[in-house]
Short mmCIF file of C-alpha atoms in Angstrom, two decimals:
data_model
loop_
_atom_site.label_atom_id
_atom_site.label_comp_id
_atom_site.label_asym_id
_atom_site.label_seq_id
_atom_site.Cartn_x
_atom_site.Cartn_y
_atom_site.Cartn_z
CA UNK A 14 89.40 217.43 252.92
CA UNK A 15 89.81 217.20 249.46
CA UNK A 16 93.79 217.14 249.35
CA UNK A 17 94.20 220.35 248.61
CA UNK A 18 96.77 222.52 250.41
CA UNK A 19 97.35 226.11 250.98
CA UNK A 20 100.93 226.29 249.70
CA UNK A 21 99.55 224.61 246.29
CA UNK A 22 98.89 227.73 244.62
CA UNK A 23 102.21 229.26 245.45
CA UNK A 24 104.06 226.18 244.55
CA UNK A 25 102.11 225.93 240.80
CA UNK A 26 103.70 229.18 240.12
CA UNK A 27 107.12 228.31 240.60
CA UNK A 28 106.84 224.74 238.88
CA UNK A 29 108.01 226.10 235.42
CA UNK A 30 111.90 226.07 234.69
CA UNK A 31 112.30 225.03 238.81
CA UNK A 32 115.20 222.77 238.74
CA UNK A 33 114.95 222.05 241.79
CA UNK A 34 111.61 220.45 241.67
CA UNK A 35 112.31 218.86 238.14
CA UNK A 36 115.17 217.03 240.22
CA UNK A 37 112.70 215.70 242.76
CA UNK A 38 110.26 214.49 240.52
CA UNK A 39 112.93 213.01 237.93
CA UNK A 40 114.52 211.36 241.23
CA UNK A 41 110.88 210.22 242.36
CA UNK A 42 110.33 208.41 238.67
CA UNK A 43 113.97 206.87 239.01
CA UNK A 44 112.78 205.29 242.42
CA UNK A 45 109.93 204.13 241.32
CA UNK A 46 111.48 201.77 239.11
CA UNK A 47 113.89 200.98 241.74
CA UNK A 48 111.86 200.48 245.06
CA UNK A 49 108.46 200.74 243.51
CA UNK A 50 105.77 203.30 244.93
CA UNK A 51 105.35 201.30 248.76
CA UNK A 52 108.91 201.04 249.61
CA UNK A 53 110.07 204.69 248.27
CA UNK A 54 110.25 207.14 251.26
CA UNK A 55 110.18 210.99 251.21
CA UNK A 56 113.87 210.75 252.75
CA UNK A 57 114.80 208.53 249.70
CA UNK A 58 113.21 211.21 247.30
CA UNK A 59 115.18 214.03 248.79
CA UNK A 60 118.41 212.28 249.07
CA UNK A 61 118.34 211.33 245.47
CA UNK A 62 117.65 215.06 244.33
CA UNK A 63 120.38 216.34 246.42
CA UNK A 64 118.46 218.32 249.07
CA UNK A 65 117.54 217.81 252.72
CA UNK A 66 114.01 216.28 253.58
CA UNK A 67 112.89 219.44 255.23
CA UNK A 68 113.59 221.23 251.80
CA UNK A 69 111.90 218.65 249.94
CA UNK A 70 108.62 219.54 252.10
CA UNK A 71 108.91 223.19 251.06
CA UNK A 72 107.62 221.80 247.96
CA UNK A 73 105.57 219.11 248.52
CA UNK A 74 103.52 217.87 251.66
CA UNK A 75 104.02 213.99 251.24
CA UNK A 76 105.39 211.18 248.67
CA UNK A 77 101.89 211.25 247.48
CA UNK A 78 102.32 214.55 246.34
CA UNK A 79 105.24 214.08 244.52
CA UNK A 80 103.92 211.54 242.76
CA UNK A 81 100.97 213.30 241.77
CA UNK A 82 102.92 215.99 240.56
CA UNK A 83 104.94 213.52 238.54
CA UNK A 84 101.77 212.14 237.24
CA UNK A 85 100.78 215.78 236.27
CA UNK A 86 103.97 216.23 234.39
CA UNK A 87 103.75 213.08 232.57
CA UNK A 88 100.39 213.14 231.06
CA UNK A 89 100.52 216.89 230.05
CA UNK A 90 103.51 215.58 228.09
CA UNK A 91 101.47 213.01 226.57
CA UNK A 92 98.33 215.66 225.79
CA UNK A 93 100.49 217.94 224.39
CA UNK A 94 101.99 215.23 222.15
CA UNK A 95 98.71 213.53 221.26
CA UNK A 96 96.19 216.98 220.95
CA UNK A 97 98.29 218.56 217.77
CA UNK A 98 98.01 215.24 215.93
CA UNK A 99 94.06 214.55 217.17
CA UNK A 100 93.48 218.14 215.71
CA UNK A 101 94.67 217.17 212.42
CA UNK A 102 92.24 217.81 209.62
CA UNK A 103 92.44 214.16 207.79
CA UNK A 104 90.84 211.78 210.23
CA UNK A 105 93.31 208.63 209.19
CA UNK A 106 96.20 210.72 209.54
CA UNK A 107 94.95 212.05 213.15
CA UNK A 108 94.45 208.43 214.32
CA UNK A 109 97.76 207.31 213.22
CA UNK A 110 99.90 210.39 214.67
CA UNK A 111 97.88 210.06 217.96
CA UNK A 112 98.36 206.43 218.67
CA UNK A 113 102.19 206.97 217.58
CA UNK A 114 102.45 209.82 219.84
CA UNK A 115 100.89 207.77 222.65
CA UNK A 116 103.62 204.83 222.29
CA UNK A 117 106.01 207.12 222.66
CA UNK A 118 104.93 208.34 225.58
CA UNK A 119 103.98 204.97 227.47
CA UNK A 120 107.41 203.55 225.91
CA UNK A 121 109.36 206.60 228.29
CA UNK A 122 107.21 207.03 231.18
CA UNK A 123 105.10 203.60 231.38
CA UNK A 124 105.90 202.80 234.70
CA UNK A 125 104.81 206.71 236.12
CA UNK A 126 101.32 206.06 233.59
CA UNK A 127 100.73 202.40 235.56
CA UNK A 128 101.46 203.84 239.07
CA UNK A 129 98.70 206.61 238.19
CA UNK A 130 96.09 204.35 237.04
CA UNK A 131 96.97 202.06 240.07
CA UNK A 132 96.80 204.94 242.75
CA UNK A 133 93.84 206.35 241.00
CA UNK A 134 91.28 204.75 243.01
CA UNK A 135 93.07 205.34 246.54
CA UNK A 136 94.54 208.71 246.32
CA UNK A 137 91.88 211.28 245.24
CA UNK A 138 94.35 213.93 243.62
CA UNK A 139 95.46 211.71 241.22
CA UNK A 140 92.00 210.01 240.49
CA UNK A 141 90.87 213.45 239.95
CA UNK A 142 94.05 214.51 237.45
CA UNK A 143 93.63 211.15 235.58
CA UNK A 144 90.18 211.46 234.91
CA UNK A 145 90.29 214.91 233.63
CA UNK A 146 92.79 213.60 231.53
CA UNK A 147 90.43 211.02 230.25
CA UNK A 148 88.12 213.47 229.53
CA UNK A 149 90.46 215.50 227.30
CA UNK A 150 91.01 212.28 225.48
CA UNK A 151 87.56 211.14 224.99
CA UNK A 152 86.69 214.43 223.46
CA UNK A 153 89.68 214.74 221.02
CA UNK A 154 88.78 210.97 220.03
CA UNK A 155 84.93 211.69 219.82
CA UNK A 156 86.30 214.79 217.29
CA UNK A 157 87.94 212.57 215.17
CA UNK A 158 85.03 210.19 215.06
CA UNK A 159 82.59 212.97 214.21
CA UNK A 160 85.28 214.26 211.35
CA UNK A 161 85.29 210.73 210.07
CA UNK A 162 81.55 210.75 209.74
CA UNK A 163 80.39 209.00 212.98
CA UNK A 164 76.99 210.62 214.11
CA UNK A 165 77.09 212.62 217.07
CA UNK A 166 75.55 211.63 220.50
CA UNK A 167 75.54 209.01 223.58
CA UNK A 168 74.11 206.28 221.94
CA UNK A 169 75.76 203.21 221.47
CA UNK A 170 76.28 203.79 217.60
CA UNK A 171 77.31 207.19 218.24
CA UNK A 172 80.74 209.34 218.66
CA UNK A 173 80.69 209.87 222.58
CA UNK A 174 79.95 206.46 223.63
CA UNK A 175 82.41 205.28 221.09
CA UNK A 176 85.01 207.35 222.05
CA UNK A 177 84.64 206.91 225.75
CA UNK A 178 84.98 203.20 225.10
CA UNK A 179 87.97 203.53 222.79
CA UNK A 180 90.00 205.93 225.35
CA UNK A 181 89.73 203.13 228.36
CA UNK A 182 90.45 200.01 226.10
CA UNK A 183 93.61 202.11 224.65
CA UNK A 184 94.64 202.88 228.57
CA UNK A 185 93.90 199.13 229.95
CA UNK A 186 95.63 198.17 226.80
CA UNK A 187 98.89 199.67 227.07
CA UNK A 188 98.62 199.07 230.64
CA UNK A 189 99.38 195.44 230.09
CA UNK A 190 101.57 195.80 227.12
CA UNK A 191 103.80 198.34 228.64
CA UNK A 192 104.64 195.86 231.31
CA UNK A 193 105.65 192.98 228.89
CA UNK A 194 108.39 194.35 225.84
CA UNK A 195 108.66 197.40 223.09
CA UNK A 196 107.21 194.52 220.81
CA UNK A 197 103.99 193.86 222.58
CA UNK A 198 103.50 197.73 223.09
CA UNK A 199 103.77 198.01 219.16
CA UNK A 200 101.42 195.44 218.75
CA UNK A 201 98.88 196.84 221.55
CA UNK A 202 99.47 200.06 219.54
CA UNK A 203 98.57 198.99 216.02
CA UNK A 204 95.64 196.67 217.48
CA UNK A 205 94.24 199.86 219.09
CA UNK A 206 94.97 201.84 215.91
CA UNK A 207 93.20 199.13 213.80
CA UNK A 208 90.25 199.18 216.19
CA UNK A 209 90.01 203.02 216.11
CA UNK A 210 90.28 203.09 212.31
CA UNK A 211 87.54 200.38 212.31
CA UNK A 212 85.42 202.28 214.49
CA UNK A 213 85.86 205.53 212.24
CA UNK A 214 84.87 203.26 209.43
CA UNK A 215 88.31 203.86 207.88
CA UNK A 216 89.34 200.41 207.19
CA UNK A 217 89.18 199.23 203.72
#
């Protein structure tokens, strides 16, 4: 089985604006910080959200499903914040704005992002979601590089290959820096921005 559940389509239609589901996801994020993924139980999430364990199962079939939905919500926010910035016509402004949006979300939800990365190899639903999100960012980075004059293509010196390397470099750099301090996160962001600018040929 690929992790799909028969109720998922129904639940997906209810998600927007559903206060109870939002409370479940908010509680899950709080418990990740307090207990960690392994120690967190479905009963803990239900209690924190003010519902019964049975009521929680109406929305989600397992702890993994709750975390996957939390990751989905978080990366959607990341993509919405970064997408508009990356589509800015002027490449230098696009890079600066995209990095600023990225650091904002890592500062707010770094724990969720790290949990997604940690679980992406063992929880297929999270792995697929994280991979899809990375593909969106790789395409956005590629478009910025091409607007800056980097030739299109998959060769090492061309935009698609560079975009893939930049995306995964940014992910890993933010992963480590977000565990340290806000200052380290700022430094990591500045370094990634400089490397992206250099790759795009935009440094003086």
